[in-house]
């Protein structure tokens, strides 16, 4: 072979190699070349993950898997997969266990904390399913609080009819998240907007504005456990900054009985701490997965112990709820007993299940149907 031909052949080989490299670079990265989770026509679900050096991969989601195997099988050398048939419907938290290390599904953008979320639709999920009904709008607000020198955030849901009635004012429900959540939790995981859309369309709930404040007042990472931070900062922010801001932007009905609070876990604490000390404003309270004992009321709302008749006169709805497997169930039971002993009118809704959004979503569905029914 002549020298010019050798040079030309070498150049062609180099060009082909370069083209192949560019094609690889222009394509998706290895972890994104498969789909997960994937809903199959036979009602099964396939989960996949790229883990080229792993020796064992498991799927962690006992509520979804049941007694099926949780071991993934290797395919195409670098990938792992498992196909399961869901044992029930609902919204589930899941993770992969890769050689003993937990990781969320990198291909699933819907997460909560360090878990991925998947919704298997069925009878259990119908009340928060996206249906062919008018849909409200979720607005996000950033605002500055000079007292704590922080930029704060909140989400606001306005019902579908809001823009069509420029002269109408609306009742407002404030939803508080737990210590591991954010102002997005009630909409992202709780599907509060879908729940309200469906209830309003079915005439089971009044059109209302829903506000989800951010319940932490320090930057992430500055405390090992978020709930130990000074709660007074949040209450100051809520009362003195957020509420005036919202009233300047939205058509909120300021009449008695038109304001409500609810929240889960830490949000249940916020509901009681704020609501019981402002009964002239908040006449509807919904603490979920939370309970206050004698000491709690002595330190946070002593008038509840000393003047229960006044509490009954002020409150329209006092809706408690907790699951039997919730680690705060005993605390909730004690609060129920204390309120009953004091003669304070309330509802204590006991369900199966634990400390998770599967329950809190149901509680919201029930609670909102009791609000603003005058």
mmCIF file of C-alpha atoms in Angstrom:
data_model
loop_
_atom_site.group_PDB
_atom_site.id
_atom_site.type_symbol
_atom_site.label_atom_id
_atom_site.label_comp_id
_atom_site.label_asym_id
_atom_site.label_seq_id
_atom_site.Cartn_x
_atom_site.Cartn_y
_atom_site.Cartn_z
ATOM 1 C CA UNK A 1 0.000 0.000 0.000
ATOM 2 C CA UNK A 2 1.344 3.378 -0.993
ATOM 3 C CA UNK A 3 2.107 6.003 1.644
ATOM 4 C CA UNK A 4 -0.676 8.445 0.553
ATOM 5 C CA UNK A 5 -3.217 5.619 0.787
ATOM 6 C CA UNK A 6 -2.003 4.702 4.293
ATOM 7 C CA UNK A 7 -2.338 8.325 5.404
ATOM 8 C CA UNK A 8 -5.838 8.563 3.900
ATOM 9 C CA UNK A 9 -6.937 5.313 5.558
ATOM 10 C CA UNK A 10 -5.545 6.490 8.899
ATOM 11 C CA UNK A 11 -7.443 9.761 8.593
ATOM 12 C CA UNK A 12 -10.665 7.908 7.786
ATOM 13 C CA UNK A 13 -10.249 5.662 10.841
ATOM 14 C CA UNK A 14 -9.585 8.677 13.066
ATOM 15 C CA UNK A 15 -12.619 10.430 11.612
ATOM 16 C CA UNK A 16 -14.846 7.427 12.297
ATOM 17 C CA UNK A 17 -13.547 7.183 15.875
ATOM 18 C CA UNK A 18 -14.183 10.887 16.423
ATOM 19 C CA UNK A 19 -17.692 10.650 14.970
ATOM 20 C CA UNK A 20 -18.438 7.733 17.259
ATOM 21 C CA UNK A 21 -17.196 9.702 20.270
ATOM 22 C CA UNK A 22 -19.283 12.726 19.308
ATOM 23 C CA UNK A 23 -22.332 10.528 18.851
ATOM 24 C CA UNK A 24 -21.808 9.099 22.322
ATOM 25 C CA UNK A 25 -21.306 12.554 23.828
ATOM 26 C CA UNK A 26 -24.361 13.976 22.078
ATOM 27 C CA UNK A 27 -26.599 11.167 23.310
ATOM 28 C CA UNK A 28 -28.007 10.798 26.814
ATOM 29 C CA UNK A 29 -25.640 9.824 29.632
ATOM 30 C CA UNK A 30 -25.585 6.107 30.493
ATOM 31 C CA UNK A 31 -27.949 6.365 33.475
ATOM 32 C CA UNK A 32 -30.603 8.074 31.310
ATOM 33 C CA UNK A 33 -30.665 5.541 28.486
ATOM 34 C CA UNK A 34 -33.367 3.489 30.172
ATOM 35 C CA UNK A 35 -36.794 4.392 31.570
ATOM 36 C CA UNK A 36 -37.851 4.098 35.199
ATOM 37 C CA UNK A 37 -40.467 3.594 36.409
ATOM 38 C CA UNK A 38 -42.347 2.269 33.387
ATOM 39 C CA UNK A 39 -46.018 1.276 33.501
ATOM 40 C CA UNK A 40 -46.609 -1.741 31.267
ATOM 41 C CA UNK A 41 -49.810 -2.740 29.374
ATOM 42 C CA UNK A 42 -50.313 -5.770 31.663
ATOM 43 C CA UNK A 43 -50.551 -3.488 34.759
ATOM 44 C CA UNK A 44 -47.049 -4.345 35.928
ATOM 45 C CA UNK A 45 -44.357 -1.752 36.636
ATOM 46 C CA UNK A 46 -40.700 -2.002 35.637
ATOM 47 C CA UNK A 47 -37.966 -0.202 37.564
ATOM 48 C CA UNK A 48 -34.489 0.223 36.086
ATOM 49 C CA UNK A 49 -31.189 1.702 37.202
ATOM 50 C CA UNK A 50 -27.669 2.075 35.813
ATOM 51 C CA UNK A 51 -25.209 0.543 38.265
ATOM 52 C CA UNK A 52 -22.301 -0.962 36.279
ATOM 53 C CA UNK A 53 -20.132 -1.907 39.266
ATOM 54 C CA UNK A 54 -22.883 -3.147 41.577
ATOM 55 C CA UNK A 55 -23.097 -6.767 42.698
ATOM 56 C CA UNK A 56 -26.624 -6.597 44.149
ATOM 57 C CA UNK A 57 -29.527 -4.176 43.718
ATOM 58 C CA UNK A 58 -32.842 -4.293 45.586
ATOM 59 C CA UNK A 59 -36.078 -2.332 45.366
ATOM 60 C CA UNK A 60 -37.257 -0.992 48.716
ATOM 61 C CA UNK A 61 -41.039 -0.609 48.831
ATOM 62 C CA UNK A 62 -42.700 -3.354 50.859
ATOM 63 C CA UNK A 63 -46.154 -1.758 50.584
ATOM 64 C CA UNK A 64 -45.999 -1.985 46.790
ATOM 65 C CA UNK A 65 -44.121 -5.286 46.372
ATOM 66 C CA UNK A 66 -45.819 -7.435 48.997
ATOM 67 C CA UNK A 67 -44.288 -10.923 49.058
ATOM 68 C CA UNK A 68 -42.717 -10.624 45.586
ATOM 69 C CA UNK A 69 -38.941 -10.708 45.201
ATOM 70 C CA UNK A 70 -37.211 -7.358 45.660
ATOM 71 C CA UNK A 71 -34.025 -8.349 43.790
ATOM 72 C CA UNK A 72 -33.235 -6.677 40.471
ATOM 73 C CA UNK A 73 -31.634 -8.627 37.619
ATOM 74 C CA UNK A 74 -28.687 -7.391 35.585
ATOM 75 C CA UNK A 75 -29.123 -6.738 31.852
ATOM 76 C CA UNK A 76 -26.947 -5.219 29.125
ATOM 77 C CA UNK A 77 -23.969 -5.560 31.500
ATOM 78 C CA UNK A 78 -24.368 -2.155 33.198
ATOM 79 C CA UNK A 79 -28.094 -2.006 33.980
ATOM 80 C CA UNK A 80 -30.499 -3.590 36.472
ATOM 81 C CA UNK A 81 -34.274 -4.082 36.331
ATOM 82 C CA UNK A 82 -37.236 -5.549 38.155
ATOM 83 C CA UNK A 83 -40.868 -5.923 37.097
ATOM 84 C CA UNK A 84 -43.517 -6.181 39.795
ATOM 85 C CA UNK A 85 -47.292 -6.303 39.962
ATOM 86 C CA UNK A 86 -48.543 -3.728 42.495
ATOM 87 C CA UNK A 87 -50.428 -5.312 45.382
ATOM 88 C CA UNK A 88 -52.565 -2.198 45.887
ATOM 89 C CA UNK A 89 -53.139 1.312 44.578
ATOM 90 C CA UNK A 90 -51.919 4.553 46.117
ATOM 91 C CA UNK A 91 -48.898 6.809 46.243
ATOM 92 C CA UNK A 92 -45.733 5.038 47.372
ATOM 93 C CA UNK A 93 -42.249 5.965 48.539
ATOM 94 C CA UNK A 94 -39.478 3.774 47.139
ATOM 95 C CA UNK A 95 -35.687 3.548 46.903
ATOM 96 C CA UNK A 96 -33.012 1.343 45.411
ATOM 97 C CA UNK A 97 -30.528 -0.442 47.653
ATOM 98 C CA UNK A 98 -27.292 -0.670 45.659
ATOM 99 C CA UNK A 99 -24.758 -2.873 47.457
ATOM 100 C CA UNK A 100 -26.237 -1.803 50.765
ATOM 101 C CA UNK A 101 -26.424 1.908 49.940
ATOM 102 C CA UNK A 102 -29.842 3.559 49.625
ATOM 103 C CA UNK A 103 -30.500 5.840 46.664
ATOM 104 C CA UNK A 104 -33.613 7.365 45.097
ATOM 105 C CA UNK A 105 -34.453 6.522 41.500
ATOM 106 C CA UNK A 106 -32.258 8.898 39.422
ATOM 107 C CA UNK A 107 -34.773 8.730 36.557
ATOM 108 C CA UNK A 108 -37.779 9.785 38.648
ATOM 109 C CA UNK A 109 -38.008 13.530 39.244
ATOM 110 C CA UNK A 110 -40.809 13.186 41.809
ATOM 111 C CA UNK A 111 -39.154 12.826 45.201
ATOM 112 C CA UNK A 112 -39.762 13.366 48.899
ATOM 113 C CA UNK A 113 -36.713 13.646 51.101
ATOM 114 C CA UNK A 114 -34.416 10.799 50.046
ATOM 115 C CA UNK A 115 -37.187 8.708 48.475
ATOM 116 C CA UNK A 116 -38.769 8.587 45.035
ATOM 117 C CA UNK A 117 -42.537 8.678 44.639
ATOM 118 C CA UNK A 118 -44.791 6.651 42.383
ATOM 119 C CA UNK A 119 -48.580 6.752 42.058
ATOM 120 C CA UNK A 120 -50.461 3.582 41.181
ATOM 121 C CA UNK A 121 -53.965 4.695 40.326
ATOM 122 C CA UNK A 122 -57.028 2.842 41.533
ATOM 123 C CA UNK A 123 -59.880 3.208 44.000
ATOM 124 C CA UNK A 124 -57.551 4.508 46.718
ATOM 125 C CA UNK A 125 -56.254 7.345 44.553
ATOM 126 C CA UNK A 126 -59.430 8.509 42.846
ATOM 127 C CA UNK A 127 -59.928 11.498 45.136
ATOM 128 C CA UNK A 128 -56.594 13.075 44.152
ATOM 129 C CA UNK A 129 -56.455 11.912 40.539
ATOM 130 C CA UNK A 130 -56.162 14.603 37.856
ATOM 131 C CA UNK A 131 -59.632 14.646 36.304
ATOM 132 C CA UNK A 132 -61.411 16.517 33.551
ATOM 133 C CA UNK A 133 -62.554 19.327 35.851
ATOM 134 C CA UNK A 134 -61.635 23.029 36.088
ATOM 135 C CA UNK A 135 -58.179 23.365 37.622
ATOM 136 C CA UNK A 136 -56.891 25.993 39.996
ATOM 137 C CA UNK A 137 -53.514 27.709 39.743
ATOM 138 C CA UNK A 138 -50.509 27.393 42.066
ATOM 139 C CA UNK A 139 -48.546 30.625 42.515
ATOM 140 C CA UNK A 140 -45.075 30.827 44.089
ATOM 141 C CA UNK A 141 -44.022 33.871 46.084
ATOM 142 C CA UNK A 142 -40.636 34.979 47.390
ATOM 143 C CA UNK A 143 -40.560 37.722 49.997
ATOM 144 C CA UNK A 144 -38.085 39.284 52.392
ATOM 145 C CA UNK A 145 -38.395 39.272 56.166
ATOM 146 C CA UNK A 146 -36.114 41.985 57.599
ATOM 147 C CA UNK A 147 -36.547 40.782 61.187
ATOM 148 C CA UNK A 148 -34.766 37.497 60.484
ATOM 149 C CA UNK A 149 -32.839 38.776 57.443
ATOM 150 C CA UNK A 150 -34.086 36.009 55.202
ATOM 151 C CA UNK A 151 -35.783 35.500 51.866
ATOM 152 C CA UNK A 152 -38.891 33.445 52.473
ATOM 153 C CA UNK A 153 -41.210 31.488 50.182
ATOM 154 C CA UNK A 154 -44.766 30.230 50.025
ATOM 155 C CA UNK A 155 -47.143 28.622 47.548
ATOM 156 C CA UNK A 156 -50.694 29.847 46.960
ATOM 157 C CA UNK A 157 -53.521 27.924 45.278
ATOM 158 C CA UNK A 158 -56.367 29.908 43.788
ATOM 159 C CA UNK A 159 -59.492 28.008 42.670
ATOM 160 C CA UNK A 160 -60.355 27.705 38.995
ATOM 161 C CA UNK A 161 -63.077 30.350 39.194
ATOM 162 C CA UNK A 162 -60.890 32.971 40.896
ATOM 163 C CA UNK A 163 -60.086 35.084 37.822
ATOM 164 C CA UNK A 164 -63.698 34.944 36.615
ATOM 165 C CA UNK A 165 -65.034 36.686 39.735
ATOM 166 C CA UNK A 166 -62.887 39.800 40.278
ATOM 167 C CA UNK A 167 -65.213 41.166 42.966
ATOM 168 C CA UNK A 168 -65.542 37.975 44.989
ATOM 169 C CA UNK A 169 -63.568 37.329 48.176
ATOM 170 C CA UNK A 170 -62.558 33.833 49.209
ATOM 171 C CA UNK A 171 -62.008 31.975 52.488
ATOM 172 C CA UNK A 172 -58.440 30.884 53.106
ATOM 173 C CA UNK A 173 -56.860 27.671 54.364
ATOM 174 C CA UNK A 174 -53.236 27.682 55.537
ATOM 175 C CA UNK A 175 -51.551 24.270 55.256
ATOM 176 C CA UNK A 176 -48.358 23.658 57.258
ATOM 177 C CA UNK A 177 -45.816 20.960 56.381
ATOM 178 C CA UNK A 178 -43.796 18.698 58.681
ATOM 179 C CA UNK A 179 -40.209 19.039 59.853
ATOM 180 C CA UNK A 180 -38.877 17.196 56.807
ATOM 181 C CA UNK A 181 -40.906 19.159 54.276
ATOM 182 C CA UNK A 182 -41.076 22.485 52.476
ATOM 183 C CA UNK A 183 -43.747 24.838 51.207
ATOM 184 C CA UNK A 184 -44.003 22.550 48.154
ATOM 185 C CA UNK A 185 -44.872 19.401 50.128
ATOM 186 C CA UNK A 186 -48.650 19.751 50.213
ATOM 187 C CA UNK A 187 -48.853 20.266 46.449
ATOM 188 C CA UNK A 188 -45.934 18.124 45.268
ATOM 189 C CA UNK A 189 -46.630 15.049 47.400
ATOM 190 C CA UNK A 190 -49.962 15.843 48.985
ATOM 191 C CA UNK A 191 -51.725 16.679 45.705
ATOM 192 C CA UNK A 192 -53.727 19.310 47.604
ATOM 193 C CA UNK A 193 -54.541 21.203 44.410
ATOM 194 C CA UNK A 194 -55.998 18.091 42.742
ATOM 195 C CA UNK A 195 -57.973 17.256 45.881
ATOM 196 C CA UNK A 196 -59.480 20.752 45.978
ATOM 197 C CA UNK A 197 -60.110 20.824 42.221
ATOM 198 C CA UNK A 198 -62.134 17.617 42.460
ATOM 199 C CA UNK A 199 -64.025 18.525 45.626
ATOM 200 C CA UNK A 200 -64.970 21.966 44.324
ATOM 201 C CA UNK A 201 -66.103 20.504 40.992
ATOM 202 C CA UNK A 202 -68.286 17.998 42.883
ATOM 203 C CA UNK A 203 -69.697 20.759 45.143
ATOM 204 C CA UNK A 204 -68.285 18.976 48.186
ATOM 205 C CA UNK A 205 -66.016 21.863 49.203
ATOM 206 C CA UNK A 206 -66.327 25.614 48.913
ATOM 207 C CA UNK A 207 -63.941 27.397 46.528
ATOM 208 C CA UNK A 208 -61.061 28.571 48.704
ATOM 209 C CA UNK A 209 -57.557 29.982 48.604
ATOM 210 C CA UNK A 210 -54.926 27.593 49.984
ATOM 211 C CA UNK A 211 -51.578 28.866 51.272
ATOM 212 C CA UNK A 212 -48.589 26.651 52.108
ATOM 213 C CA UNK A 213 -45.940 28.645 54.008
ATOM 214 C CA UNK A 214 -42.344 27.492 54.439
ATOM 215 C CA UNK A 215 -42.170 26.404 58.069
ATOM 216 C CA UNK A 216 -38.407 26.626 58.649
ATOM 217 C CA UNK A 217 -36.730 29.940 59.354
ATOM 218 C CA UNK A 218 -33.062 28.940 59.133
ATOM 219 C CA UNK A 219 -30.945 27.927 56.178
ATOM 220 C CA UNK A 220 -30.761 24.174 55.479
ATOM 221 C CA UNK A 221 -27.864 22.477 57.255
ATOM 222 C CA UNK A 222 -27.567 24.917 60.155
ATOM 223 C CA UNK A 223 -29.369 22.546 62.530
ATOM 224 C CA UNK A 224 -29.164 18.792 62.807
ATOM 225 C CA UNK A 225 -32.922 18.560 63.374
ATOM 226 C CA UNK A 226 -35.106 21.289 61.921
ATOM 227 C CA UNK A 227 -37.716 21.261 64.669
ATOM 228 C CA UNK A 228 -35.214 22.374 67.343
ATOM 229 C CA UNK A 229 -34.912 25.781 65.766
ATOM 230 C CA UNK A 230 -36.673 28.766 67.301
ATOM 231 C CA UNK A 231 -40.317 28.370 66.312
ATOM 232 C CA UNK A 232 -41.042 31.953 67.295
ATOM 233 C CA UNK A 233 -39.272 33.161 64.162
ATOM 234 C CA UNK A 234 -41.738 31.303 61.971
ATOM 235 C CA UNK A 235 -44.750 32.559 63.900
ATOM 236 C CA UNK A 236 -43.447 36.139 63.652
ATOM 237 C CA UNK A 237 -42.911 35.677 59.928
ATOM 238 C CA UNK A 238 -46.367 34.177 59.477
ATOM 239 C CA UNK A 239 -48.274 36.818 61.433
ATOM 240 C CA UNK A 240 -46.343 39.987 60.694
ATOM 241 C CA UNK A 241 -44.990 39.495 57.188
ATOM 242 C CA UNK A 242 -46.750 36.739 55.259
ATOM 243 C CA UNK A 243 -50.372 37.466 56.161
ATOM 244 C CA UNK A 244 -50.162 41.217 55.371
ATOM 245 C CA UNK A 245 -48.439 40.366 52.080
ATOM 246 C CA UNK A 246 -51.129 37.884 51.065
ATOM 247 C CA UNK A 247 -53.950 40.242 51.997
ATOM 248 C CA UNK A 248 -52.405 42.871 49.733
ATOM 249 C CA UNK A 249 -52.292 40.473 46.767
ATOM 250 C CA UNK A 250 -55.302 38.173 47.072
ATOM 251 C CA UNK A 251 -59.007 38.738 47.669
ATOM 252 C CA UNK A 252 -59.169 37.052 51.066
ATOM 253 C CA UNK A 253 -62.444 37.099 52.993
ATOM 254 C CA UNK A 254 -61.742 38.632 56.410
ATOM 255 C CA UNK A 255 -65.111 37.797 57.911
ATOM 256 C CA UNK A 256 -65.346 35.530 61.001
ATOM 257 C CA UNK A 257 -65.128 31.831 60.265
ATOM 258 C CA UNK A 258 -63.414 32.291 56.893
ATOM 259 C CA UNK A 259 -59.873 31.389 57.970
ATOM 260 C CA UNK A 260 -58.603 27.871 58.673
ATOM 261 C CA UNK A 261 -55.364 26.139 59.629
ATOM 262 C CA UNK A 262 -54.191 22.554 59.188
ATOM 263 C CA UNK A 263 -50.900 20.708 59.107
ATOM 264 C CA UNK A 264 -49.173 17.398 59.697
ATOM 265 C CA UNK A 265 -46.555 16.581 62.335
ATOM 266 C CA UNK A 266 -44.639 19.835 62.953
ATOM 267 C CA UNK A 267 -47.396 21.491 60.952
ATOM 268 C CA UNK A 268 -49.872 20.175 63.513
ATOM 269 C CA UNK A 269 -47.859 21.955 66.186
ATOM 270 C CA UNK A 270 -47.978 25.175 64.164
ATOM 271 C CA UNK A 271 -51.730 24.734 63.717
ATOM 272 C CA UNK A 272 -52.346 24.550 67.469
ATOM 273 C CA UNK A 273 -49.724 27.088 68.524
ATOM 274 C CA UNK A 274 -50.941 29.748 66.104
ATOM 275 C CA UNK A 275 -54.623 28.904 65.949
ATOM 276 C CA UNK A 276 -55.379 28.539 69.651
ATOM 277 C CA UNK A 277 -53.754 31.897 70.330
ATOM 278 C CA UNK A 278 -55.665 33.695 67.566
ATOM 279 C CA UNK A 279 -59.182 32.351 67.854
ATOM 280 C CA UNK A 280 -60.564 35.690 66.729
ATOM 281 C CA UNK A 281 -59.056 34.924 63.312
ATOM 282 C CA UNK A 282 -58.705 31.144 63.036
ATOM 283 C CA UNK A 283 -61.949 29.380 63.884
ATOM 284 C CA UNK A 284 -61.129 26.120 62.080
ATOM 285 C CA UNK A 285 -58.218 23.916 63.157
ATOM 286 C CA UNK A 286 -56.959 20.620 61.725
ATOM 287 C CA UNK A 287 -53.899 19.139 63.466
ATOM 288 C CA UNK A 288 -52.897 15.879 61.739
ATOM 289 C CA UNK A 289 -50.451 13.413 63.340
ATOM 290 C CA UNK A 290 -49.861 15.652 66.312
ATOM 291 C CA UNK A 291 -51.109 15.916 69.863
ATOM 292 C CA UNK A 292 -50.600 18.200 72.825
ATOM 293 C CA UNK A 293 -50.585 16.971 76.417
ATOM 294 C CA UNK A 294 -51.273 18.962 79.592
ATOM 295 C CA UNK A 295 -47.768 20.432 79.543
ATOM 296 C CA UNK A 296 -48.104 21.511 75.917
ATOM 297 C CA UNK A 297 -51.226 23.527 76.663
ATOM 298 C CA UNK A 298 -49.774 24.975 79.859
ATOM 299 C CA UNK A 299 -46.783 26.286 77.911
ATOM 300 C CA UNK A 300 -48.445 27.253 74.631
ATOM 301 C CA UNK A 301 -52.166 27.890 75.192
ATOM 302 C CA UNK A 302 -53.071 27.874 78.913
ATOM 303 C CA UNK A 303 -56.488 29.426 78.273
ATOM 304 C CA UNK A 304 -57.573 26.124 76.722
ATOM 305 C CA UNK A 305 -57.266 24.532 80.169
ATOM 306 C CA UNK A 306 -58.804 27.414 82.096
ATOM 307 C CA UNK A 307 -61.679 28.467 79.831
ATOM 308 C CA UNK A 308 -62.814 25.570 77.619
ATOM 309 C CA UNK A 309 -66.266 27.107 77.181
ATOM 310 C CA UNK A 310 -64.701 30.056 75.383
ATOM 311 C CA UNK A 311 -62.864 27.644 73.077
ATOM 312 C CA UNK A 312 -66.168 26.023 72.133
ATOM 313 C CA UNK A 313 -67.721 29.412 71.431
ATOM 314 C CA UNK A 314 -64.874 30.440 69.131
ATOM 315 C CA UNK A 315 -64.123 27.253 67.181
ATOM 316 C CA UNK A 316 -66.287 26.078 64.295
ATOM 317 C CA UNK A 317 -64.235 22.993 63.369
ATOM 318 C CA UNK A 318 -61.632 21.167 65.474
ATOM 319 C CA UNK A 319 -60.589 18.130 63.431
ATOM 320 C CA UNK A 320 -57.851 15.837 64.751
ATOM 321 C CA UNK A 321 -56.629 12.806 62.798
ATOM 322 C CA UNK A 322 -53.913 10.191 63.226
ATOM 323 C CA UNK A 323 -53.050 6.671 62.059
ATOM 324 C CA UNK A 324 -52.826 3.743 64.471
ATOM 325 C CA UNK A 325 -49.270 2.977 63.341
ATOM 326 C CA UNK A 326 -48.122 6.596 63.625
ATOM 327 C CA UNK A 327 -45.376 7.085 66.223
ATOM 328 C CA UNK A 328 -47.375 10.095 67.470
ATOM 329 C CA UNK A 329 -50.623 8.161 67.839
ATOM 330 C CA UNK A 330 -50.315 7.830 71.624
ATOM 331 C CA UNK A 331 -49.728 11.556 71.884
ATOM 332 C CA UNK A 332 -52.812 12.203 69.746
ATOM 333 C CA UNK A 333 -54.865 9.855 71.929
ATOM 334 C CA UNK A 334 -53.792 11.760 75.033
ATOM 335 C CA UNK A 335 -54.859 15.048 73.479
ATOM 336 C CA UNK A 336 -58.196 13.561 72.496
ATOM 337 C CA UNK A 337 -58.719 12.382 76.085
ATOM 338 C CA UNK A 338 -57.727 15.766 77.500
ATOM 339 C CA UNK A 339 -60.055 17.675 75.185
ATOM 340 C CA UNK A 340 -62.879 15.266 75.997
ATOM 341 C CA UNK A 341 -62.230 15.708 79.732
ATOM 342 C CA UNK A 342 -62.325 19.492 79.309
ATOM 343 C CA UNK A 343 -65.551 19.274 77.335
ATOM 344 C CA UNK A 344 -64.044 20.853 74.214
ATOM 345 C CA UNK A 345 -65.936 19.923 71.055
ATOM 346 C CA UNK A 346 -63.708 18.173 68.537
ATOM 347 C CA UNK A 347 -63.472 15.236 66.157
ATOM 348 C CA UNK A 348 -60.736 12.610 66.478
ATOM 349 C CA UNK A 349 -60.487 10.629 63.252
ATOM 350 C CA UNK A 350 -58.501 7.404 63.709
ATOM 351 C CA UNK A 351 -57.290 5.474 60.667
ATOM 352 C CA UNK A 352 -54.956 2.651 59.791
ATOM 353 C CA UNK A 353 -51.489 3.541 58.564
ATOM 354 C CA UNK A 354 -48.616 5.595 59.845
ATOM 355 C CA UNK A 355 -46.842 8.920 59.694
ATOM 356 C CA UNK A 356 -46.970 9.568 55.967
ATOM 357 C CA UNK A 357 -48.683 11.434 53.166
ATOM 358 C CA UNK A 358 -50.977 8.537 52.333
ATOM 359 C CA UNK A 359 -52.887 9.411 55.489
ATOM 360 C CA UNK A 360 -52.461 13.194 55.452
ATOM 361 C CA UNK A 361 -53.905 13.368 51.957
ATOM 362 C CA UNK A 362 -57.054 11.587 53.165
ATOM 363 C CA UNK A 363 -57.312 13.839 56.208
ATOM 364 C CA UNK A 364 -57.141 16.919 54.004
ATOM 365 C CA UNK A 365 -59.862 15.473 51.784
ATOM 366 C CA UNK A 366 -62.141 15.018 54.799
ATOM 367 C CA UNK A 367 -61.245 18.235 56.611
ATOM 368 C CA UNK A 368 -61.808 20.580 53.676
ATOM 369 C CA UNK A 369 -65.359 19.280 53.263
ATOM 370 C CA UNK A 370 -66.200 20.589 56.746
ATOM 371 C CA UNK A 371 -64.897 24.124 56.177
ATOM 372 C CA UNK A 372 -66.781 27.337 55.475
ATOM 373 C CA UNK A 373 -70.163 25.591 55.309
ATOM 374 C CA UNK A 374 -72.323 28.511 56.451
#
